[in-house]
Amino acid sequence: MLIVQVFAVVKPEFVDAFKAATLDNATHSIQEPGIVRFDVLQQQDDPTRFTLIEAYTTPDAPAAHKATAHYARWRDAVEPMMAEPRTNVKYGDVFVPVT
């Protein structure tokens, strides 16, 4: 399993629009065969900061995800909303219970 943690900092005026675009992407993403989970988190003490936790079945699954129409729609919609470039960290699983 490959887990990708994506960090996004959004301009304050775009928080609601970012959430809407990201929920659309997440809803479609969890229907992909290569995605085990797709969590969207908003920081409590700074609502402009978000973390996406994406769990993939294989190392190739992120590329398949990025080839989908819903990802392209999300990427293009949120790019002007970013206060700074998105970053990510990749992890291997040690213990991730699948529900």
mmCIF file of N, CA, C and O in Angstrom:
data_model
loop_
_atom_site.group_PDB
_atom_site.id
_atom_site.type_symbol
_atom_site.label_atom_id
_atom_site.label_comp_id
_atom_site.label_asym_id
_atom_site.label_seq_id
_atom_site.Cartn_x
_atom_site.Cartn_y
_atom_site.Cartn_z
ATOM 1 N N MET A 1 0.846 -1.180 0.000
ATOM 2 C CA MET A 1 0.000 0.000 0.000
ATOM 3 C C MET A 1 0.886 1.236 0.000
ATOM 4 O O MET A 1 1.934 1.257 0.623
ATOM 5 N N LEU A 2 0.432 2.261 -0.684
ATOM 6 C CA LEU A 2 1.101 3.560 -0.706
ATOM 7 C C LEU A 2 0.132 4.582 -0.145
ATOM 8 O O LEU A 2 -1.015 4.672 -0.604
ATOM 9 N N ILE A 3 0.581 5.331 0.846
ATOM 10 C CA ILE A 3 -0.242 6.388 1.428
ATOM 11 C C ILE A 3 0.428 7.717 1.115
ATOM 12 O O ILE A 3 1.625 7.887 1.338
ATOM 13 N N VAL A 4 -0.354 8.642 0.584
ATOM 14 C CA VAL A 4 0.152 9.969 0.254
ATOM 15 C C VAL A 4 -0.595 10.975 1.107
ATOM 16 O O VAL A 4 -1.825 10.994 1.129
ATOM 17 N N GLN A 5 0.173 11.795 1.820
ATOM 18 C CA GLN A 5 -0.395 12.858 2.639
ATOM 19 C C GLN A 5 -0.114 14.165 1.903
ATOM 20 O O GLN A 5 1.037 14.535 1.696
ATOM 21 N N VAL A 6 -1.172 14.837 1.483
ATOM 22 C CA VAL A 6 -1.062 16.079 0.719
ATOM 23 C C VAL A 6 -1.411 17.240 1.639
ATOM 24 O O VAL A 6 -2.428 17.195 2.343
ATOM 25 N N PHE A 7 -0.579 18.272 1.620
ATOM 26 C CA PHE A 7 -0.796 19.462 2.434
ATOM 27 C C PHE A 7 -1.153 20.624 1.505
ATOM 28 O O PHE A 7 -0.436 20.889 0.548
ATOM 29 N N ALA A 8 -2.261 21.301 1.807
ATOM 30 C CA ALA A 8 -2.711 22.431 1.000
ATOM 31 C C ALA A 8 -3.029 23.608 1.908
ATOM 32 O O ALA A 8 -3.691 23.447 2.932
ATOM 33 N N VAL A 9 -2.532 24.771 1.508
ATOM 34 C CA VAL A 9 -2.855 26.014 2.200
ATOM 35 C C VAL A 9 -3.605 26.876 1.186
ATOM 36 O O VAL A 9 -3.090 27.189 0.120
ATOM 37 N N VAL A 10 -4.829 27.241 1.562
ATOM 38 C CA VAL A 10 -5.747 27.913 0.653
ATOM 39 C C VAL A 10 -5.875 29.382 1.049
ATOM 40 O O VAL A 10 -5.860 29.722 2.238
ATOM 41 N N LYS A 11 -6.026 30.249 0.062
ATOM 42 C CA LYS A 11 -6.313 31.652 0.351
ATOM 43 C C LYS A 11 -7.649 31.724 1.089
ATOM 44 O O LYS A 11 -8.587 31.007 0.745
ATOM 45 N N PRO A 12 -7.740 32.563 2.120
ATOM 46 C CA PRO A 12 -8.942 32.589 2.961
ATOM 47 C C PRO A 12 -10.256 32.737 2.190
ATOM 48 O O PRO A 12 -11.254 32.106 2.546
ATOM 49 N N GLU A 13 -10.259 33.518 1.154
ATOM 50 C CA GLU A 13 -11.499 33.754 0.410
ATOM 51 C C GLU A 13 -11.949 32.542 -0.414
ATOM 52 O O GLU A 13 -13.062 32.504 -0.935
ATOM 53 N N PHE A 14 -11.100 31.513 -0.495
ATOM 54 C CA PHE A 14 -11.420 30.333 -1.288
ATOM 55 C C PHE A 14 -11.680 29.074 -0.457
ATOM 56 O O PHE A 14 -11.821 27.989 -1.006
ATOM 57 N N VAL A 15 -11.735 29.191 0.861
ATOM 58 C CA VAL A 15 -11.899 28.010 1.711
ATOM 59 C C VAL A 15 -13.140 27.209 1.321
ATOM 60 O O VAL A 15 -13.073 25.992 1.129
ATOM 61 N N ASP A 16 -14.273 27.856 1.194
ATOM 62 C CA ASP A 16 -15.510 27.128 0.870
ATOM 63 C C ASP A 16 -15.446 26.513 -0.529
ATOM 64 O O ASP A 16 -15.878 25.373 -0.729
ATOM 65 N N ALA A 17 -14.921 27.244 -1.489
ATOM 66 C CA ALA A 17 -14.803 26.722 -2.857
ATOM 67 C C ALA A 17 -13.824 25.554 -2.905
ATOM 68 O O ALA A 17 -14.054 24.564 -3.617
ATOM 69 N N PHE A 18 -12.738 25.629 -2.140
ATOM 70 C CA PHE A 18 -11.779 24.528 -2.088
ATOM 71 C C PHE A 18 -12.434 23.289 -1.500
ATOM 72 O O PHE A 18 -12.268 22.183 -2.017
ATOM 73 N N LYS A 19 -13.170 23.468 -0.423
ATOM 74 C CA LYS A 19 -13.854 22.334 0.194
ATOM 75 C C LYS A 19 -14.830 21.688 -0.785
ATOM 76 O O LYS A 19 -14.862 20.454 -0.914
ATOM 77 N N ALA A 20 -15.594 22.476 -1.491
ATOM 78 C CA ALA A 20 -16.561 21.924 -2.445
ATOM 79 C C ALA A 20 -15.859 21.157 -3.564
ATOM 80 O O ALA A 20 -16.258 20.027 -3.897
ATOM 81 N N ALA A 21 -14.813 21.726 -4.133
ATOM 82 C CA ALA A 21 -14.082 21.056 -5.209
ATOM 83 C C ALA A 21 -13.411 19.781 -4.698
ATOM 84 O O ALA A 21 -13.399 18.754 -5.388
ATOM 85 N N THR A 22 -12.877 19.830 -3.495
ATOM 86 C CA THR A 22 -12.170 18.682 -2.933
ATOM 87 C C THR A 22 -13.136 17.569 -2.553
ATOM 88 O O THR A 22 -12.830 16.385 -2.743
ATOM 89 N N LEU A 23 -14.307 17.911 -2.047
ATOM 90 C CA LEU A 23 -15.312 16.887 -1.744
ATOM 91 C C LEU A 23 -15.795 16.199 -3.020
ATOM 92 O O LEU A 23 -16.018 14.986 -3.026
ATOM 93 N N ASP A 24 -15.930 16.949 -4.103
ATOM 94 C CA ASP A 24 -16.295 16.353 -5.389
ATOM 95 C C ASP A 24 -15.215 15.365 -5.825
ATOM 96 O O ASP A 24 -15.508 14.227 -6.215
ATOM 97 N N ASN A 25 -13.964 15.780 -5.730
ATOM 98 C CA ASN A 25 -12.852 14.901 -6.115
ATOM 99 C C ASN A 25 -12.799 13.662 -5.220
ATOM 100 O O ASN A 25 -12.667 12.538 -5.711
ATOM 101 N N ALA A 26 -12.928 13.847 -3.929
ATOM 102 C CA ALA A 26 -12.851 12.722 -2.993
ATOM 103 C C ALA A 26 -13.982 11.728 -3.233
ATOM 104 O O ALA A 26 -13.764 10.505 -3.204
ATOM 105 N N THR A 27 -15.185 12.237 -3.476
ATOM 106 C CA THR A 27 -16.343 11.371 -3.711
ATOM 107 C C THR A 27 -16.120 10.478 -4.927
ATOM 108 O O THR A 27 -16.453 9.291 -4.905
ATOM 109 N N HIS A 28 -15.548 11.037 -5.980
ATOM 110 C CA HIS A 28 -15.257 10.241 -7.171
ATOM 111 C C HIS A 28 -14.029 9.351 -6.955
ATOM 112 O O HIS A 28 -13.976 8.226 -7.459
ATOM 113 N N SER A 29 -13.053 9.842 -6.219
ATOM 114 C CA SER A 29 -11.806 9.099 -6.023
ATOM 115 C C SER A 29 -12.022 7.783 -5.290
ATOM 116 O O SER A 29 -11.415 6.768 -5.639
ATOM 117 N N ILE A 30 -12.880 7.779 -4.288
ATOM 118 C CA ILE A 30 -13.077 6.536 -3.526
ATOM 119 C C ILE A 30 -13.792 5.463 -4.339
ATOM 120 O O ILE A 30 -13.866 4.312 -3.916
ATOM 121 N N GLN A 31 -14.273 5.823 -5.523
ATOM 122 C CA GLN A 31 -14.884 4.844 -6.408
ATOM 123 C C GLN A 31 -13.851 4.181 -7.328
ATOM 124 O O GLN A 31 -14.161 3.203 -8.002
ATOM 125 N N GLU A 32 -12.630 4.704 -7.334
ATOM 126 C CA GLU A 32 -11.572 4.126 -8.165
ATOM 127 C C GLU A 32 -11.111 2.799 -7.557
ATOM 128 O O GLU A 32 -10.968 2.697 -6.333
ATOM 129 N N PRO A 33 -10.834 1.799 -8.394
ATOM 130 C CA PRO A 33 -10.411 0.498 -7.857
ATOM 131 C C PRO A 33 -9.074 0.543 -7.119
ATOM 132 O O PRO A 33 -8.834 -0.262 -6.228
ATOM 133 N N GLY A 34 -8.195 1.483 -7.428
ATOM 134 C CA GLY A 34 -6.877 1.537 -6.804
ATOM 135 C C GLY A 34 -6.804 2.370 -5.542
ATOM 136 O O GLY A 34 -5.737 2.520 -4.954
ATOM 137 N N ILE A 35 -7.933 2.933 -5.100
ATOM 138 C CA ILE A 35 -7.931 3.786 -3.908
ATOM 139 C C ILE A 35 -8.688 3.094 -2.785
ATOM 140 O O ILE A 35 -9.845 2.719 -2.931
ATOM 141 N N VAL A 36 -7.999 2.925 -1.654
ATOM 142 C CA VAL A 36 -8.590 2.290 -0.471
ATOM 143 C C VAL A 36 -9.344 3.317 0.363
ATOM 144 O O VAL A 36 -10.415 3.051 0.879
ATOM 145 N N ARG A 37 -8.762 4.510 0.503
ATOM 146 C CA ARG A 37 -9.443 5.585 1.230
ATOM 147 C C ARG A 37 -8.916 6.927 0.758
ATOM 148 O O ARG A 37 -7.824 7.028 0.215
ATOM 149 N N PHE A 38 -9.734 7.944 0.996
ATOM 150 C CA PHE A 38 -9.394 9.297 0.563
ATOM 151 C C PHE A 38 -9.996 10.240 1.596
ATOM 152 O O PHE A 38 -11.180 10.556 1.557
ATOM 153 N N ASP A 39 -9.188 10.628 2.571
ATOM 154 C CA ASP A 39 -9.660 11.474 3.673
ATOM 155 C C ASP A 39 -9.344 12.939 3.383
ATOM 156 O O ASP A 39 -8.273 13.259 2.865
ATOM 157 N N VAL A 40 -10.263 13.815 3.736
ATOM 158 C CA VAL A 40 -10.070 15.255 3.602
ATOM 159 C C VAL A 40 -10.215 15.850 4.995
ATOM 160 O O VAL A 40 -11.266 15.710 5.630
ATOM 161 N N LEU A 41 -9.158 16.499 5.467
ATOM 162 C CA LEU A 41 -9.127 17.057 6.820
ATOM 163 C C LEU A 41 -8.881 18.566 6.752
ATOM 164 O O LEU A 41 -8.086 19.023 5.929
ATOM 165 N N GLN A 42 -9.546 19.307 7.629
ATOM 166 C CA GLN A 42 -9.348 20.747 7.722
ATOM 167 C C GLN A 42 -8.806 21.054 9.110
ATOM 168 O O GLN A 42 -9.371 20.609 10.122
ATOM 169 N N GLN A 43 -7.737 21.831 9.172
ATOM 170 C CA GLN A 43 -7.103 22.148 10.455
ATOM 171 C C GLN A 43 -8.041 23.013 11.290
ATOM 172 O O GLN A 43 -8.579 24.006 10.812
ATOM 173 N N GLN A 44 -8.227 22.644 12.552
ATOM 174 C CA GLN A 44 -9.178 23.350 13.417
ATOM 175 C C GLN A 44 -8.741 24.764 13.767
ATOM 176 O O GLN A 44 -9.560 25.669 13.824
ATOM 177 N N ASP A 45 -7.461 24.968 14.031
ATOM 178 C CA ASP A 45 -7.012 26.294 14.454
ATOM 179 C C ASP A 45 -6.604 27.193 13.292
ATOM 180 O O ASP A 45 -6.261 28.353 13.498
ATOM 181 N N ASP A 46 -6.643 26.675 12.063
ATOM 182 C CA ASP A 46 -6.364 27.474 10.866
ATOM 183 C C ASP A 46 -7.152 26.861 9.713
ATOM 184 O O ASP A 46 -6.677 25.942 9.047
ATOM 185 N N PRO A 47 -8.359 27.345 9.468
ATOM 186 C CA PRO A 47 -9.235 26.727 8.470
ATOM 187 C C PRO A 47 -8.747 26.847 7.026
ATOM 188 O O PRO A 47 -9.365 26.281 6.133
ATOM 189 N N THR A 48 -7.645 27.533 6.806
ATOM 190 C CA THR A 48 -7.085 27.610 5.450
ATOM 191 C C THR A 48 -6.147 26.446 5.154
ATOM 192 O O THR A 48 -5.668 26.312 4.030
ATOM 193 N N ARG A 49 -5.895 25.607 6.144
ATOM 194 C CA ARG A 49 -4.960 24.482 5.973
ATOM 195 C C ARG A 49 -5.725 23.157 5.924
ATOM 196 O O ARG A 49 -6.534 22.872 6.792
ATOM 197 N N PHE A 50 -5.401 22.387 4.894
ATOM 198 C CA PHE A 50 -6.051 21.100 4.663
ATOM 199 C C PHE A 50 -5.002 20.010 4.493
ATOM 200 O O PHE A 50 -3.894 20.265 4.027
ATOM 201 N N THR A 51 -5.394 18.809 4.867
ATOM 202 C CA THR A 51 -4.584 17.622 4.622
ATOM 203 C C THR A 51 -5.473 16.603 3.936
ATOM 204 O O THR A 51 -6.587 16.346 4.378
ATOM 205 N N LEU A 52 -4.966 16.036 2.852
ATOM 206 C CA LEU A 52 -5.642 14.939 2.169
ATOM 207 C C LEU A 52 -4.809 13.698 2.420
ATOM 208 O O LEU A 52 -3.576 13.732 2.267
ATOM 209 N N ILE A 53 -5.440 12.630 2.836
ATOM 210 C CA ILE A 53 -4.745 11.366 3.054
ATOM 211 C C ILE A 53 -5.326 10.363 2.071
ATOM 212 O O ILE A 53 -6.501 10.021 2.145
ATOM 213 N N GLU A 54 -4.469 9.965 1.140
ATOM 214 C CA GLU A 54 -4.888 9.098 0.045
ATOM 215 C C GLU A 54 -4.174 7.757 0.188
ATOM 216 O O GLU A 54 -2.950 7.715 0.213
ATOM 217 N N ALA A 55 -4.928 6.682 0.296
ATOM 218 C CA ALA A 55 -4.340 5.348 0.432
ATOM 219 C C ALA A 55 -4.596 4.569 -0.856
ATOM 220 O O ALA A 55 -5.745 4.372 -1.257
ATOM 221 N N TYR A 56 -3.510 4.141 -1.486
ATOM 222 C CA TYR A 56 -3.556 3.449 -2.769
ATOM 223 C C TYR A 56 -3.144 1.985 -2.608
ATOM 224 O O TYR A 56 -2.281 1.662 -1.794
ATOM 225 N N THR A 57 -3.727 1.124 -3.433
ATOM 226 C CA THR A 57 -3.428 -0.302 -3.357
ATOM 227 C C THR A 57 -2.060 -0.646 -3.918
ATOM 228 O O THR A 57 -1.434 -1.604 -3.479
ATOM 229 N N THR A 58 -1.578 0.124 -4.891
ATOM 230 C CA THR A 58 -0.288 -0.156 -5.543
ATOM 231 C C THR A 58 0.462 1.153 -5.791
ATOM 232 O O THR A 58 -0.159 2.232 -5.818
ATOM 233 N N PRO A 59 1.752 1.067 -6.036
ATOM 234 C CA PRO A 59 2.513 2.282 -6.358
ATOM 235 C C PRO A 59 2.079 2.942 -7.669
ATOM 236 O O PRO A 59 2.333 4.123 -7.883
ATOM 237 N N ASP A 60 1.427 2.188 -8.556
ATOM 238 C CA ASP A 60 0.974 2.748 -9.837
ATOM 239 C C ASP A 60 -0.392 3.426 -9.751
ATOM 240 O O ASP A 60 -0.780 4.165 -10.658
ATOM 241 N N ALA A 61 -1.133 3.183 -8.697
ATOM 242 C CA ALA A 61 -2.493 3.713 -8.579
ATOM 243 C C ALA A 61 -2.556 5.244 -8.569
ATOM 244 O O ALA A 61 -3.498 5.809 -9.124
ATOM 245 N N PRO A 62 -1.582 5.961 -7.983
ATOM 246 C CA PRO A 62 -1.659 7.427 -8.047
ATOM 247 C C PRO A 62 -1.628 7.964 -9.479
ATOM 248 O O PRO A 62 -2.317 8.936 -9.793
ATOM 249 N N ALA A 63 -0.855 7.332 -10.349
ATOM 250 C CA ALA A 63 -0.813 7.779 -11.746
ATOM 251 C C ALA A 63 -2.167 7.571 -12.410
ATOM 252 O O ALA A 63 -2.634 8.435 -13.171
ATOM 253 N N ALA A 64 -2.815 6.455 -12.124
ATOM 254 C CA ALA A 64 -4.150 6.207 -12.671
ATOM 255 C C ALA A 64 -5.133 7.246 -12.135
ATOM 256 O O ALA A 64 -5.991 7.743 -12.880
ATOM 257 N N HIS A 65 -5.008 7.584 -10.860
ATOM 258 C CA HIS A 65 -5.865 8.606 -10.254
ATOM 259 C C HIS A 65 -5.680 9.947 -10.954
ATOM 260 O O HIS A 65 -6.650 10.638 -11.289
ATOM 261 N N LYS A 66 -4.439 10.310 -11.208
ATOM 262 C CA LYS A 66 -4.160 11.602 -11.839
ATOM 263 C C LYS A 66 -4.579 11.653 -13.307
ATOM 264 O O LYS A 66 -4.623 12.728 -13.897
ATOM 265 N N ALA A 67 -4.914 10.515 -13.871
ATOM 266 C CA ALA A 67 -5.390 10.470 -15.263
ATOM 267 C C ALA A 67 -6.915 10.584 -15.363
ATOM 268 O O ALA A 67 -7.453 10.598 -16.473
ATOM 269 N N THR A 68 -7.603 10.690 -14.232
ATOM 270 C CA THR A 68 -9.070 10.746 -14.260
ATOM 271 C C THR A 68 -9.557 12.168 -14.533
ATOM 272 O O THR A 68 -8.871 13.156 -14.239
ATOM 273 N N ALA A 69 -10.764 12.251 -15.054
ATOM 274 C CA ALA A 69 -11.378 13.555 -15.323
ATOM 275 C C ALA A 69 -11.644 14.325 -14.036
ATOM 276 O O ALA A 69 -11.467 15.551 -13.994
ATOM 277 N N HIS A 70 -12.054 13.606 -12.967
ATOM 278 C CA HIS A 70 -12.357 14.325 -11.726
ATOM 279 C C HIS A 70 -11.097 14.911 -11.091
ATOM 280 O O HIS A 70 -11.156 15.988 -10.509
ATOM 281 N N TYR A 71 -9.960 14.227 -11.221
ATOM 282 C CA TYR A 71 -8.718 14.799 -10.691
ATOM 283 C C TYR A 71 -8.333 16.035 -11.489
ATOM 284 O O TYR A 71 -7.962 17.071 -10.910
ATOM 285 N N ALA A 72 -8.401 15.956 -12.821
ATOM 286 C CA ALA A 72 -8.049 17.108 -13.666
ATOM 287 C C ALA A 72 -8.950 18.300 -13.350
ATOM 288 O O ALA A 72 -8.476 19.439 -13.260
ATOM 289 N N ARG A 73 -10.233 18.035 -13.155
ATOM 290 C CA ARG A 73 -11.184 19.096 -12.816
ATOM 291 C C ARG A 73 -10.798 19.736 -11.484
ATOM 292 O O ARG A 73 -10.780 20.961 -11.341
ATOM 293 N N TRP A 74 -10.460 18.897 -10.491
ATOM 294 C CA TRP A 74 -10.054 19.405 -9.173
ATOM 295 C C TRP A 74 -8.759 20.207 -9.278
ATOM 296 O O TRP A 74 -8.684 21.331 -8.785
ATOM 297 N N ARG A 75 -7.754 19.628 -9.918
ATOM 298 C CA ARG A 75 -6.444 20.284 -10.045
ATOM 299 C C ARG A 75 -6.582 21.669 -10.665
ATOM 300 O O ARG A 75 -6.030 22.647 -10.159
ATOM 301 N N ASP A 76 -7.329 21.755 -11.754
ATOM 302 C CA ASP A 76 -7.482 23.033 -12.443
ATOM 303 C C ASP A 76 -8.303 24.031 -11.619
ATOM 304 O O ASP A 76 -8.014 25.228 -11.635
ATOM 305 N N ALA A 77 -9.305 23.527 -10.901
ATOM 306 C CA ALA A 77 -10.146 24.418 -10.096
ATOM 307 C C ALA A 77 -9.396 24.988 -8.903
ATOM 308 O O ALA A 77 -9.550 26.173 -8.572
ATOM 309 N N VAL A 78 -8.596 24.166 -8.228
ATOM 310 C CA VAL A 78 -7.981 24.625 -6.971
ATOM 311 C C VAL A 78 -6.655 25.346 -7.161
ATOM 312 O O VAL A 78 -6.205 26.032 -6.243
ATOM 313 N N GLU A 79 -6.037 25.209 -8.297
ATOM 314 C CA GLU A 79 -4.715 25.840 -8.494
ATOM 315 C C GLU A 79 -4.722 27.330 -8.153
ATOM 316 O O GLU A 79 -3.849 27.793 -7.403
ATOM 317 N N PRO A 80 -5.687 28.131 -8.634
ATOM 318 C CA PRO A 80 -5.659 29.556 -8.274
ATOM 319 C C PRO A 80 -6.066 29.836 -6.828
ATOM 320 O O PRO A 80 -5.915 30.960 -6.351
ATOM 321 N N MET A 81 -6.561 28.833 -6.129
ATOM 322 C CA MET A 81 -6.971 29.007 -4.741
ATOM 323 C C MET A 81 -5.816 28.856 -3.754
ATOM 324 O O MET A 81 -5.951 29.214 -2.578
ATOM 325 N N MET A 82 -4.697 28.322 -4.210
ATOM 326 C CA MET A 82 -3.587 28.001 -3.321
ATOM 327 C C MET A 82 -2.847 29.252 -2.844
ATOM 328 O O MET A 82 -2.495 30.113 -3.646
ATOM 329 N N ALA A 83 -2.606 29.322 -1.534
ATOM 330 C CA ALA A 83 -1.789 30.392 -0.966
ATOM 331 C C ALA A 83 -0.310 30.071 -1.124
ATOM 332 O O ALA A 83 0.533 30.972 -1.101
ATOM 333 N N GLU A 84 -0.015 28.793 -1.289
ATOM 334 C CA GLU A 84 1.353 28.319 -1.518
ATOM 335 C C GLU A 84 1.242 26.971 -2.232
ATOM 336 O O GLU A 84 0.190 26.341 -2.213
ATOM 337 N N PRO A 85 2.315 26.529 -2.882
ATOM 338 C CA PRO A 85 2.241 25.250 -3.600
ATOM 339 C C PRO A 85 1.917 24.087 -2.658
ATOM 340 O O PRO A 85 2.369 24.054 -1.505
ATOM 341 N N ARG A 86 1.111 23.146 -3.160
ATOM 342 C CA ARG A 86 0.824 21.938 -2.384
ATOM 343 C C ARG A 86 2.106 21.124 -2.219
ATOM 344 O O ARG A 86 2.962 21.108 -3.092
ATOM 345 N N THR A 87 2.190 20.432 -1.094
ATOM 346 C CA THR A 87 3.311 19.518 -0.852
ATOM 347 C C THR A 87 2.738 18.166 -0.466
ATOM 348 O O THR A 87 1.552 18.052 -0.137
ATOM 349 N N ASN A 88 3.584 17.140 -0.501
ATOM 350 C CA ASN A 88 3.111 15.819 -0.083
ATOM 351 C C ASN A 88 4.253 15.010 0.488
ATOM 352 O O ASN A 88 5.429 15.296 0.249
ATOM 353 N N VAL A 89 3.868 14.007 1.254
ATOM 354 C CA VAL A 89 4.796 13.037 1.824
ATOM 355 C C VAL A 89 4.220 11.666 1.513
ATOM 356 O O VAL A 89 3.003 11.448 1.666
ATOM 357 N N LYS A 90 5.076 10.747 1.090
ATOM 358 C CA LYS A 90 4.632 9.391 0.768
ATOM 359 C C LYS A 90 5.062 8.437 1.883
ATOM 360 O O LYS A 90 6.158 8.547 2.415
ATOM 361 N N TYR A 91 4.159 7.495 2.211
ATOM 362 C CA TYR A 91 4.396 6.543 3.282
ATOM 363 C C TYR A 91 4.103 5.121 2.805
ATOM 364 O O TYR A 91 3.273 4.918 1.927
ATOM 365 N N GLY A 92 4.755 4.172 3.446
ATOM 366 C CA GLY A 92 4.371 2.765 3.326
ATOM 367 C C GLY A 92 3.554 2.418 4.549
ATOM 368 O O GLY A 92 3.697 3.035 5.594
ATOM 369 N N ASP A 93 2.688 1.416 4.420
ATOM 370 C CA ASP A 93 1.826 1.077 5.543
ATOM 371 C C ASP A 93 2.539 0.123 6.505
ATOM 372 O O ASP A 93 3.272 -0.770 6.084
ATOM 373 N N VAL A 94 2.338 0.359 7.778
ATOM 374 C CA VAL A 94 2.785 -0.539 8.836
ATOM 375 C C VAL A 94 1.558 -1.222 9.422
ATOM 376 O O VAL A 94 1.484 -2.440 9.513
ATOM 377 N N PHE A 95 0.563 -0.416 9.785
ATOM 378 C CA PHE A 95 -0.717 -0.946 10.238
ATOM 379 C C PHE A 95 -1.786 0.055 9.853
ATOM 380 O O PHE A 95 -1.848 1.156 10.385
ATOM 381 N N VAL A 96 -2.611 -0.312 8.888
ATOM 382 C CA VAL A 96 -3.723 0.509 8.444
ATOM 383 C C VAL A 96 -4.940 -0.392 8.353
ATOM 384 O O VAL A 96 -5.085 -1.160 7.403
ATOM 385 N N PRO A 97 -5.815 -0.346 9.340
ATOM 386 C CA PRO A 97 -7.007 -1.194 9.272
ATOM 387 C C PRO A 97 -7.935 -0.701 8.165
ATOM 388 O O PRO A 97 -8.232 0.484 8.078
ATOM 389 N N VAL A 98 -8.352 -1.587 7.322
ATOM 390 C CA VAL A 98 -9.263 -1.252 6.238
ATOM 391 C C VAL A 98 -10.670 -1.571 6.711
ATOM 392 O O VAL A 98 -10.950 -2.674 7.176
ATOM 393 N N THR A 99 -11.543 -0.566 6.613
ATOM 394 C CA THR A 99 -12.918 -0.760 7.063
ATOM 395 C C THR A 99 -13.844 -1.014 5.915
ATOM 396 O O THR A 99 -13.577 -0.727 4.805
#
